[in-house]
Backbone as a ProteinNet text record, in pm:
[ID]
protein_1_A
[PRIMARY]
MAASKHITQRKTKARSRVTNGKSLFPKEVDQRTLYYRRFRDLIDLLSADLGGADRLSTSEMAMVRTASTHMTALEQLEMKFALAEGKAANEDLMLYQTLSNSLRRLLKELGIKRRPRDVTPASPREYLRSRIIDDDDPPRMNGSHRVRAA
[TERTIARY]
9531.8	9496.6	9627.7	9669.7	9791.1	9876.4	9913.1	9978.1	9982.9	9818.9	9817.1	9807.7	9814.6	9779.1	9948.7	10043.5	10166.4	10225.6	10176.9	10218.1	10186.8	10017	10004.7	10076	10117.1	10196.8	10356.6	10408.6	10545.9	10599.7	10714.2	10780.2	10795.3	10829.2	10848.7	10991.4	11112.3	11253.2	11235.2	11152.3	11138.7	11094.2	11059.5	11027.8	11121.8	11074.9	11190.8	11242.3	11321.4	11336	11284.7	11215.8	11131.7	11003.5	10933	10818.7	10827.7	10953.3	10987.9	11006.2	11012.5	11065	11168.7	11261.7	11429.1	11470.1	11409.3	11475.5	11368.8	11394.5	11313.4	11313.7	11424.4	11468.3	11529.6	11488.2	11535.6	11634.1	11753.8	11912.7	11953.4	12089	12108.1	12168.3	12095.5	12139.1	12188.6	12279.2	12344.7	12226.8	12173.1	12075.7	12138.4	12262.5	12288.5	12302	12220.1	12209.8	12134.3	12103.7	12054.5	11893.9	11923.2	11815.5	11730.9	11813.8	11742.7	11675.1	11724.8	11674	11564.4	11568.2	11445.4	11329	11347.9	11247.3	11193	11277.8	11205.9	11104.5	11162.5	11059.2	10946.4	10977.5	10831.5	10741.6	10791.2	10687.2	10656.9	10697.4	10655.3	10560.7	10559.2	10503.5	10360.4	10357.6	10237.8	10149.6	10259.2	10133.8	10064.7	10151.4	10088.9	9964.7	9972.8	9878.3	9754.8	9797.3	9671.8	9628.1	9670	9623.9	9735.7	9811.4	9955.9	9978.7	10058.8	10125.7	10068.8	10029.7	9971.6	9804.7	9774.6	9629.6	9610.5	9716.3	9736	9726.4	9673.5	9658.2	9789.1	9802.3	9928.9	9934.7	9813.2	9817.7	9867	9774.2	9812.7	9951.8	10009.4	10163	10232.2	10221.8	10277.8	10279.8	10126.6	10100.4	10179.8	10203.5	10295.5	10417.8	10469	10632.5	10651.7	10566.1	10570.1	10545.4	10471.4	10463.1	10569.2	10638.2	10764.3	10873.5	10852.8	10959.7	10951.8	10849.8	10832.7	10865.1	10834.4	10817.8	11014.6	11059.7	11243.5	11269.4	11247.3	11272.4	11258.3	11173.1	11112.6	11183	11217	11288.2	11452.3	11483.3	11628	11624.6	11510.2	11513.4	11540.8	11416.1	11416	11572.4	11672.1	11779	11836.5	11829.2	11924.2	11874.5	11750.9	11685.1	11782.8	11779.4	11850.4	11986.9	12066.4	12203.5	12250.9	12146.5	12175.1	12109.4	12039.9	12011.5	11904.8	11801.6	11745.1	11735.4	11824.1	11882.2	11835.2	11728.6	11680.6	11699.2	11710.7	11734.4	11570.8	11528.7	11403.9	11364.3	11448.6	11410.1	11398.8	11439.7	11442.5	11306.4	11275	11159.3	11043.6	11041.3	10929.8	10927.4	11035.4	11024.1	10979	11017.4	10936.2	10798.9	10758.7	10601.3	10530	10603.6	10529.6	10563.9	10632.3	10648.7	10544.4	10518	10406.6	10308.5	10258	10117.3	10123.5	10190.2	10164.4	10166.7	10256.9	10214	10067.3	10037.7	9891.7	9801.9	9819.6	9699.6	9733.1	9837.1	9874.8	9823.9	9829.9	9817.5	9623.7	9565.9	9408.4	9380.7	9424.5	9371	9387.5	9505.3	9519.4	9432.4	9370.8	9267.3	9327.4	9462.5	9528.3	9474.9	9422.9	9374.8	9433.1	9392.2	9422.4	9339	9349.8	9250.8	9318.7	9205.1	9233.4	9197.3	9295.2	9304.2	9195.9	9108.4	9040.4	9103.3	9111.6	9199.7	9102.8	8993.8	8903.3	8882.1	8940.2	8905.1	8771.2	8751.3	8626.4	8560.7	8611.4	8553.2	8649.2	8619.4	8704.9	8820.2	8764	8812.2	8962.7	8943.4	9029.5	9135.8	9090.9	9172.9	9283.7	9235.6	9311.8	9384.1	9359	9472	9548.2	9532.6	9618.5	9748	9699.6	9782.1	9857.1	9852.2	9889.7	10056.8	10118.5	10286.3	10327.9	10404.4	10464.7	10570.5	10615.4	10709.2	10862.7	10871	10997	11016.6	10938	10949	11003.9	11103	11139.2	11091.7	11118	11042.9	11040.6	10907.2	10860.6	10969.8	11028.1	11054.1	10981.7	10859.2	10758.7	10696.6	10705.9	10619.9	10487.6	10471	10305.6	10302	10193.8	10166.1	10149.5	10205.7	10171.5	10040	9996.3	9876.1	9873.6	9868.3	9870.1	9750.1	9754.2	9631.7	9569.8	9474.7	9413.5	9441.5
11391.6	11367.4	11447.3	11569.2	11607.3	11509.4	11432.5	11293.9	11184.6	11173.5	11082.4	11167.1	11304.1	11358.1	11372.6	11371.2	11407.5	11275.8	11146.1	11034.9	10973.7	11055.2	11006.7	11122.2	11183.6	11328.3	11276.2	11190.7	11164	11196.5	11231	11207.4	11091.5	11071	10905.4	10882.1	10982.7	10965	10932.4	10938.3	10884	10776.1	10692.7	10542.9	10440.9	10335.9	10223.9	10154.1	10095.9	10058.6	9943.8	9828.3	9783.5	9824	9973.9	10022.1	10116	10137.1	10211.5	10101.3	9990.2	9885.4	9856.4	9922.4	9894.5	9803.8	9701.8	9609.2	9506.9	9374.6	9296	9283.7	9365.8	9334	9472.5	9489.2	9645.8	9656.2	9546	9596.9	9523.7	9600.8	9542.5	9389.4	9317.8	9170.6	9144.8	9036.9	9018.9	8961.8	9004.5	8995.6	8873	8859.1	8695.4	8588.8	8570.8	8428.2	8367.4	8258.5	8173.5	8189.6	8191.4	8218.1	8316.9	8418.8	8569.9	8584.4	8542.9	8518.3	8433	8268.6	8236.4	8304.1	8327.6	8415.6	8522.4	8627	8699.6	8638.9	8538.2	8511.4	8438.1	8372.5	8338.6	8403.4	8543.7	8643.1	8668.4	8704.9	8776.5	8637.6	8502	8429.6	8422.9	8407.3	8407.8	8547.5	8655.3	8766	8764.6	8743.3	8695.6	8611.8	8504.7	8382.6	8476	8577.6	8666.1	8778.7	8799.4	8923.5	9056.6	9000.1	9113.3	9197.6	9240.3	9236	9387.5	9474	9625.3	9593.1	9496.7	9481.5	9369.7	9328.4	9281.8	9385.7	9390.3	9469.5	9443.5	9533.8	9466.3	9351.9	9334.2	9202.4	9064.3	9085.3	8972.6	8993.1	9101.4	9094.5	9037	9023.5	9020.9	8837.5	8793.2	8643.4	8593.4	8681.1	8621.2	8589.6	8712.3	8689.3	8550.1	8541.4	8460.1	8304.7	8293	8165	8176.7	8258.1	8252.4	8217.6	8270.2	8209	8057.2	8034.6	7896.5	7804.7	7826	7735	7753.5	7873.4	7837.4	7769.9	7758.7	7670.8	7521.2	7502.9	7364.8	7312.6	7405.4	7353.2	7349.6	7431.8	7407.9	7265.9	7225.7	7122	6996.9	7013	6908.5	6857.6	6956.7	6942.5	6866.2	6911.3	6842.5	6697.7	6658.4	6550.5	6467.5	6518.2	6464.4	6426.1	6521.4	6503	6386.6	6400.5	6272.9	6152.5	6128.6	5995.1	5939.3	5999.3	5937.7	5951.6	5980.4	5960.8	6126.8	6108.2	6267.2	6273.4	6378	6389.2	6388	6335.3	6343.8	6503.4	6605.4	6720.2	6824.7	6727.9	6822.1	6772.6	6657.8	6596.5	6642.7	6695.8	6729.3	6904.6	6963	7127.3	7140.1	7013.6	7023.2	6980.8	6894	6884.4	7012	7110.9	7199.7	7324.1	7300.1	7394.1	7408.6	7277.3	7257	7262.4	7211.6	7236.9	7369.1	7475.8	7625.7	7669.3	7641.6	7671	7670.6	7495.9	7482.8	7571.7	7604.9	7721.4	7838.2	7898.8	8004	8051.4	7926.2	7934.8	7925.2	7840.1	7838.4	7989.3	8024.5	8131.5	8270.9	8256.4	8364.5	8300.9	8181.6	8175	8087.5	8064.5	8000.8	7834.8	7771.2	7613.1	7544.4	7450.4	7350.6	7377.1	7332.4	7345.9	7201.1	7147.1	7001	7013	6942.2	6921.7	6842	6867.3	6749	6663.3	6569.5	6458.7	6309.3	6332.8	6295.1	6308	6160.9	6154.1	6215.9	6256.1	6289.6	6185.9	6057.4	5926.7	5825	5694.2	5571.2	5595	5622.1	5634.5	5727.2	5850.5	5929.2	5882.1	5782.3	5749.6	5657.5	5563.2	5493.7	5532.8	5637.3	5711.6	5801.7	5807.6	5882.4	5806.1	5656.4	5558.6	5460.9	5523.4	5442.3	5465.2	5386.9	5394.4	5406	5467.8	5396.3	5291	5247.7	5106	5187.4	5307.3	5422.7	5462.1	5427.4	5487.6	5381.5	5446.5	5351.1	5280.4	5155	5069.8	5172.4	5136	5235.4	5133.1	5219.6	5163.3	5111.7	5154.8	5117.9	5015.7	4941.5	4818.6	4820.4	4936	4951.4	4879.5	4831.6	4768.7	4856.5	4797.3	4920.8	4848.7	4973.1	4968.8	5029.9	4935.9	4951.4	4983.4	5039.9	5078.2	4950.8	4926.9	4849.1	4852.3
15971	15819.9	15734.9	15787	15727.8	15693.3	15796.4	15760.3	15645	15615.5	15490.9	15399	15406.8	15293.2	15243.4	15336.3	15293.1	15214.9	15265.8	15224.1	15105.4	15083.4	14948.4	14806.7	14869.8	14769.1	14758.1	14807.1	14792.9	14668.3	14662.3	14542.5	14489.1	14365.8	14345.1	14362.2	14408.1	14412.1	14598.8	14673.2	14801.2	14811.8	14704.8	14729.5	14706.3	14761.3	14771.7	14650.2	14620.4	14468.7	14438	14513.1	14477.2	14420.2	14519.6	14467.9	14319.7	14307.3	14195.9	14068.3	14079.1	13987.6	13951.6	14029.7	14000.2	14024.5	14101.7	14143	14228.8	14230.1	14299.2	14431.6	14514.5	14607.9	14665.1	14822.6	14859	14840.9	14847	14821	14688.4	14692.8	14543.9	14562.3	14422.7	14434.9	14303.5	14294.4	14137.8	14080.3	13949.1	13869.7	13788.2	13800.3	13700.3	13737.4	13904.3	13924.5	13865.2	13880.6	13837.6	13931	14076.6	14138.7	14120	14063.7	14037.9	13900.4	13825	13688.6	13693.6	13762.3	13767.6	13836.9	13942.1	14010.9	13976.5	13857.5	13773.2	13671	13629.5	13537.2	13570.3	13688.1	13734.9	13785.2	13800.8	13854.1	13717.9	13586.4	13504.8	13420.4	13478.6	13373.7	13451	13612.9	13688.1	13650.6	13665	13670.6	13516	13388.9	13259.6	13302	13383.3	13366.1	13450.7	13512.3	13589.8	13509.4	13376.6	13322.1	13313.6	13381.1	13345.4	13486.1	13522.9	13662.1	13645	13561.6	13570.8	13639.6	13621.1	13681.7	13798.7	13893	13975.5	14125.4	14186.6	14310.3	14407.4	14505.7	14547.2	14639.6	14697.7	14764.1	14671.3	14580.9	14430.5	14395.2	14431.5	14364.4	14472.1	14570.9	14684.4	14696.6	14662.7	14672.5	14527.3	14441.7	14294.4	14333.6	14427	14451.8	14551.9	14637	14737.3	14643.1	14580	14483.5	14437.2	14379	14259.9	14369.8	14489.8	14562.4	14614.5	14629.6	14669.4	14534.5	14415.1	14303.3	14309.7	14289.3	14279.6	14349.2	14545.5	14628.5	14598.7	14554.3	14494.3	14390.2	14289.9	14193.3	14236.6	14339.3	14383.1	14460	14543.7	14588.7	14501.7	14396	14281.9	14251.2	14194.2	14153.3	14282.9	14383.7	14476.5	14493.1	14521.3	14457.9	14354.2	14231.5	14118.4	14134.4	14189.1	14216	14306.9	14426.7	14525.7	14451.1	14367.3	14305.2	14380.3	14438.1	14485.7	14648.5	14726.1	14818.4	14893.2	14967.9	14982.2	15150.4	15201.9	15358.8	15395.8	15514.2	15559.5	15602.9	15635.1	15641.1	15508.8	15400.7	15273.4	15224.5	15262.9	15202.1	15257.2	15399.3	15466.1	15420.2	15361.3	15340.8	15205.2	15116.1	15025.5	14999.5	15073.3	15113.5	15131.7	15225.2	15311	15242.5	15107.8	15030.6	14909.3	14847	14769.3	14784.4	14962.2	15014.1	14983.5	15063	15043.4	14897.3	14820.1	14653.6	14611.8	14660.3	14571.5	14640.5	14736.4	14820.4	14741.4	14759.7	14711.2	14582.3	14445.3	14318.3	14348.8	14435.3	14418	14487	14560.7	14605.7	14521	14425.9	14299.3	14203.8	14196.2	14102.6	13965.3	13965.3	13905.7	13889.1	13812.8	13819.1	13698.6	13698	13661.1	13519.9	13409	13242.1	13207	13219.7	13134.5	12973.8	12920.6	12806.7	12725.1	12609.1	12570.7	12480.3	12541.4	12413.7	12389.2	12388.1	12338.5	12179.7	12084.8	11940.6	11916.9	11772.3	11718.1	11703.2	11652.7	11633.9	11656.3	11643.6	11655.7	11554.4	11429.9	11319.9	11335.9	11394.3	11411.5	11517.4	11616.9	11697.7	11630.3	11531.3	11490.3	11387.4	11336.5	11239.2	11315.7	11415.3	11521.6	11563.9	11578.7	11623.2	11527.9	11412.6	11249.7	11287.1	11274.3	11252.1	11114.1	11069.9	10944.7	10976.2	10851.5	10861.9	10916.1	10832.6	10879.7	11002.1	11092.2	11241	11304.2	11384.4	11476.4	11592.8	11609.3	11695.7	11857.8	11914.8	12023.4	12169.3	12250.4	12361.3	12463.4	12452.1	12596.4	12593.4	12455.8	12420.4	12407.9	12350.9	12308.6	12167.7	12127	12002.6	11877.8	11782.4	11646	11585.3	11534	11462.2	11307.9	11253.1	11105.8	11011.1	10896.2	10826.7	10738.5	10717.7	10641.1	10515.7
[MASK]
++++++++++++++++++++++++++++++++++++++++++++++++++++++++++++++++++++++++++++++++++++++++++++++++++++++++++++++++++++++++++++++++++++++++++++++++++++++

């Protein structure tokens, strides 16, 4: 019992850099890298979605870090795919699929869910008003028809 009392009364100087909030990693890492900045941003964004980092338990924060790692790795793979002009290696595709499925499960476990937006117009008249295009507008490239006001 004395050992557990000793652990709970440790000075903050004896805690790790990560626990103290000095760094995201136990060793010094260059905080100017694209990976580090994006990873940090995703942790902040996901924590905010969950009500703020101060309201998260240690296990929830660990899941946020893992989800941020997955998201950063997925973004790096997406960039690799884009630079390869659609010619992706099977190993990269398998890794992408594994990471994205794991990320989906992590986000579901954290309680982050899709929030569909209601795009239903109030009335048919409102829909038509939203589709009216002025003659000054440039033509659309997707081939959609122009609706004119009567």
